PDB file of C-alpha atoms in Angstrom:
ATOM      1  CA  MET A  23     191.159  38.794 194.028  1.00  0.00           C
ATOM      2  CA  VAL A  24     192.723  36.988 196.908  1.00  0.00           C
ATOM      3  CA  ASP A  25     192.479  38.701 200.587  1.00  0.00           C
ATOM      4  CA  ALA A  26     196.343  37.950 201.278  1.00  0.00           C
ATOM      5  CA  TYR A  27     196.295  39.285 204.782  1.00  0.00           C
ATOM      6  CA  PRO A  28     193.121  38.310 205.861  1.00  0.00           C
ATOM      7  CA  PHE A  29     194.095  38.439 209.825  1.00  0.00           C
ATOM      8  CA  ILE A  30     195.111  42.392 209.349  1.00  0.00           C
ATOM      9  CA  GLU A  31     192.080  44.590 210.155  1.00  0.00           C
ATOM     10  CA  GLU A  32     191.310  41.423 213.050  1.00  0.00           C
ATOM     11  CA  ARG A  33     194.843  42.401 214.420  1.00  0.00           C
ATOM     12  CA  LEU A  34     194.435  46.123 214.361  1.00  0.00           C
ATOM     13  CA  LYS A  35     191.249  46.228 216.494  1.00  0.00           C
ATOM     14  CA  GLU A  36     193.255  44.312 218.956  1.00  0.00           C
ATOM     15  CA  ILE A  37     195.836  46.515 218.569  1.00  0.00           C
ATOM     16  CA  GLU A  38     194.076  49.582 219.188  1.00  0.00           C
ATOM     17  CA  GLU A  39     192.199  47.727 222.456  1.00  0.00           C
ATOM     18  CA  MET A  40     195.558  47.445 223.995  1.00  0.00           C
ATOM     19  CA  ALA A  41     195.795  50.833 224.322  1.00  0.00           C
ATOM     20  CA  LYS A  42     192.047  51.790 225.357  1.00  0.00           C
ATOM     21  CA  GLY A  43     192.314  53.976 228.254  1.00  0.00           C
ATOM     22  CA  TRP A  44     195.619  54.723 227.908  1.00  0.00           C
ATOM     23  CA  PRO A  45     196.341  58.757 227.460  1.00  0.00           C
ATOM     24  CA  GLN A  46     197.282  59.795 224.250  1.00  0.00           C
ATOM     25  CA  LYS A  47     200.409  62.458 225.735  1.00  0.00           C
ATOM     26  CA  LEU A  48     201.786  61.976 229.558  1.00  0.00           C
ATOM     27  CA  LYS A  49     204.753  63.564 231.011  1.00  0.00           C
ATOM     28  CA  HIS A  50     207.373  61.133 232.795  1.00  0.00           C
ATOM     29  CA  GLU A  51     209.991  61.550 235.185  1.00  0.00           C
ATOM     30  CA  LEU A  52     212.691  59.522 233.555  1.00  0.00           C
ATOM     31  CA  HIS A  53     212.108  62.459 230.933  1.00  0.00           C
ATOM     32  CA  GLU A  54     210.819  65.456 232.193  1.00  0.00           C
ATOM     33  CA  GLU A  55     211.983  67.411 229.300  1.00  0.00           C
ATOM     34  CA  HIS A  56     209.650  66.802 226.837  1.00  0.00           C
ATOM     35  CA  GLU A  57     205.841  64.795 226.317  1.00  0.00           C
ATOM     36  CA  LEU A  58     205.845  61.497 225.560  1.00  0.00           C
ATOM     37  CA  GLU A  59     203.435  60.363 222.741  1.00  0.00           C
ATOM     38  CA  LEU A  60     201.427  57.568 222.886  1.00  0.00           C
ATOM     39  CA  THR A  61     202.891  56.243 219.038  1.00  0.00           C
ATOM     40  CA  ARG A  62     202.782  52.839 217.461  1.00  0.00           C
ATOM     41  CA  GLN A  63     206.397  51.343 216.974  1.00  0.00           C
ATOM     42  CA  HIS A  64     207.767  48.421 215.070  1.00  0.00           C
ATOM     43  CA  SER A  65     210.505  47.590 217.875  1.00  0.00           C
ATOM     44  CA  PHE A  66     212.228  49.359 220.308  1.00  0.00           C
ATOM     45  CA  ILE A  67     214.400  49.613 223.691  1.00  0.00           C
ATOM     46  CA  CYS A  68     212.890  50.897 226.355  1.00  0.00           C
ATOM     47  CA  ASP A  69     214.777  53.622 227.928  1.00  0.00           C
ATOM     48  CA  GLY A  70     213.351  52.843 231.516  1.00  0.00           C
ATOM     49  CA  CYS A  71     213.951  48.945 231.832  1.00  0.00           C
ATOM     50  CA  LYS A  72     216.277  48.413 228.622  1.00  0.00           C
ATOM     51  CA  GLU A  73     213.700  45.664 227.511  1.00  0.00           C
ATOM     52  CA  SER A  74     212.670  45.349 223.829  1.00  0.00           C
ATOM     53  CA  GLY A  75     209.485  46.341 223.096  1.00  0.00           C
ATOM     54  CA  GLU A  76     207.062  46.221 219.803  1.00  0.00           C
ATOM     55  CA  VAL A  77     203.520  47.764 219.147  1.00  0.00           C
ATOM     56  CA  TRP A  78     203.178  50.613 221.950  1.00  0.00           C
ATOM     57  CA  SER A  79     205.588  52.946 223.368  1.00  0.00           C
ATOM     58  CA  PHE A  80     205.601  56.518 225.029  1.00  0.00           C
ATOM     59  CA  TYR A  81     207.685  58.422 222.531  1.00  0.00           C
ATOM     60  CA  CYS A  82     209.776  61.262 222.592  1.00  0.00           C
ATOM     61  CA  ARG A  83     210.244  62.328 218.846  1.00  0.00           C
ATOM     62  CA  GLU A  84     212.905  64.797 219.598  1.00  0.00           C
ATOM     63  CA  CYS A  85     214.827  63.037 221.662  1.00  0.00           C
ATOM     64  CA  ASP A  86     214.486  59.539 220.626  1.00  0.00           C
ATOM     65  CA  PHE A  87     213.299  58.454 224.173  1.00  0.00           C
ATOM     66  CA  ASP A  88     210.740  55.474 224.165  1.00  0.00           C
ATOM     67  CA  LEU A  89     209.065  53.602 227.419  1.00  0.00           C
ATOM     68  CA  LEU A  90     207.059  50.430 227.618  1.00  0.00           C
ATOM     69  CA  PRO A  91     203.247  51.173 228.176  1.00  0.00           C
ATOM     70  CA  LYS A  92     204.309  49.059 231.557  1.00  0.00           C
ATOM     71  CA  CYS A  93     206.995  51.517 232.678  1.00  0.00           C
ATOM     72  CA  ALA A  94     205.339  54.717 231.523  1.00  0.00           C
ATOM     73  CA  LEU A  95     202.207  53.908 233.198  1.00  0.00           C
ATOM     74  CA  ASP A  96     203.752  52.545 236.580  1.00  0.00           C
ATOM     75  CA  LYS A  97     201.750  49.123 236.242  1.00  0.00           C
ATOM     76  CA  ASP A  98     204.811  47.437 236.932  1.00  0.00           C
ATOM     77  CA  LYS A  99     206.249  48.733 240.382  1.00  0.00           C
ATOM     78  CA  GLU A 100     209.598  46.965 240.129  1.00  0.00           C
ATOM     79  CA  THR A 101     210.533  48.814 236.879  1.00  0.00           C
ATOM     80  CA  LYS A 102     211.602  51.918 238.680  1.00  0.00           C
ATOM     81  CA  ALA A 103     213.255  50.215 241.381  1.00  0.00           C
ATOM     82  CA  ASP A 104     215.547  47.895 238.705  1.00  0.00           C
ATOM     83  CA  ALA A 105     216.116  51.225 236.524  1.00  0.00           C
ATOM     84  CA  LYS A 106     217.621  52.831 239.486  1.00  0.00           C
ATOM     85  CA  GLU A 107     219.786  49.961 240.227  1.00  0.00           C
ATOM     86  CA  GLU A 108     220.991  49.838 236.681  1.00  0.00           C
ATOM     87  CA  GLY A 109     221.591  53.501 236.688  1.00  0.00           C
ATOM     88  CA  ASN A 110     218.752  54.563 234.456  1.00  0.00           C
ATOM     89  CA  THR A 111     217.634  57.195 237.088  1.00  0.00           C
ATOM     90  CA  LYS A 112     216.143  60.828 235.443  1.00  0.00           C
ATOM     91  CA  GLU A 113     219.464  62.295 236.428  1.00  0.00           C
ATOM     92  CA  GLY A 114     221.249  59.656 233.818  1.00  0.00           C
ATOM     93  CA  TRP A 115     219.134  60.512 230.640  1.00  0.00           C
ATOM     94  CA  VAL A 116     219.985  63.977 229.824  1.00  0.00           C
ATOM     95  CA  CYS A 117     218.262  65.347 226.318  1.00  0.00           C
ATOM     96  CA  ASP A 118     220.770  67.062 224.214  1.00  0.00           C
ATOM     97  CA  ARG A 119     218.043  68.789 221.580  1.00  0.00           C
TER      98      ARG A 119
END
């Protein structure tokens, strides 16, 4: 039998390595209602900066709320300022579930 996707195991290791050191769960000021859980996603739109993302998300299943790791972990300091400029403040997000 031919191995149809020989890169999969290597890619999975890369994906796991990417998230090394990140918390499994966290609280964030843009979504104070629930904890966000580190989750693999195929694709999503970040509810913080509105950029598209894939692979890793900090996600609230109950509210369908996603943050890119850079937004959730404050690695990109401009993200919060940009979100506030665009009206995406914590006051703007309401969990209705």
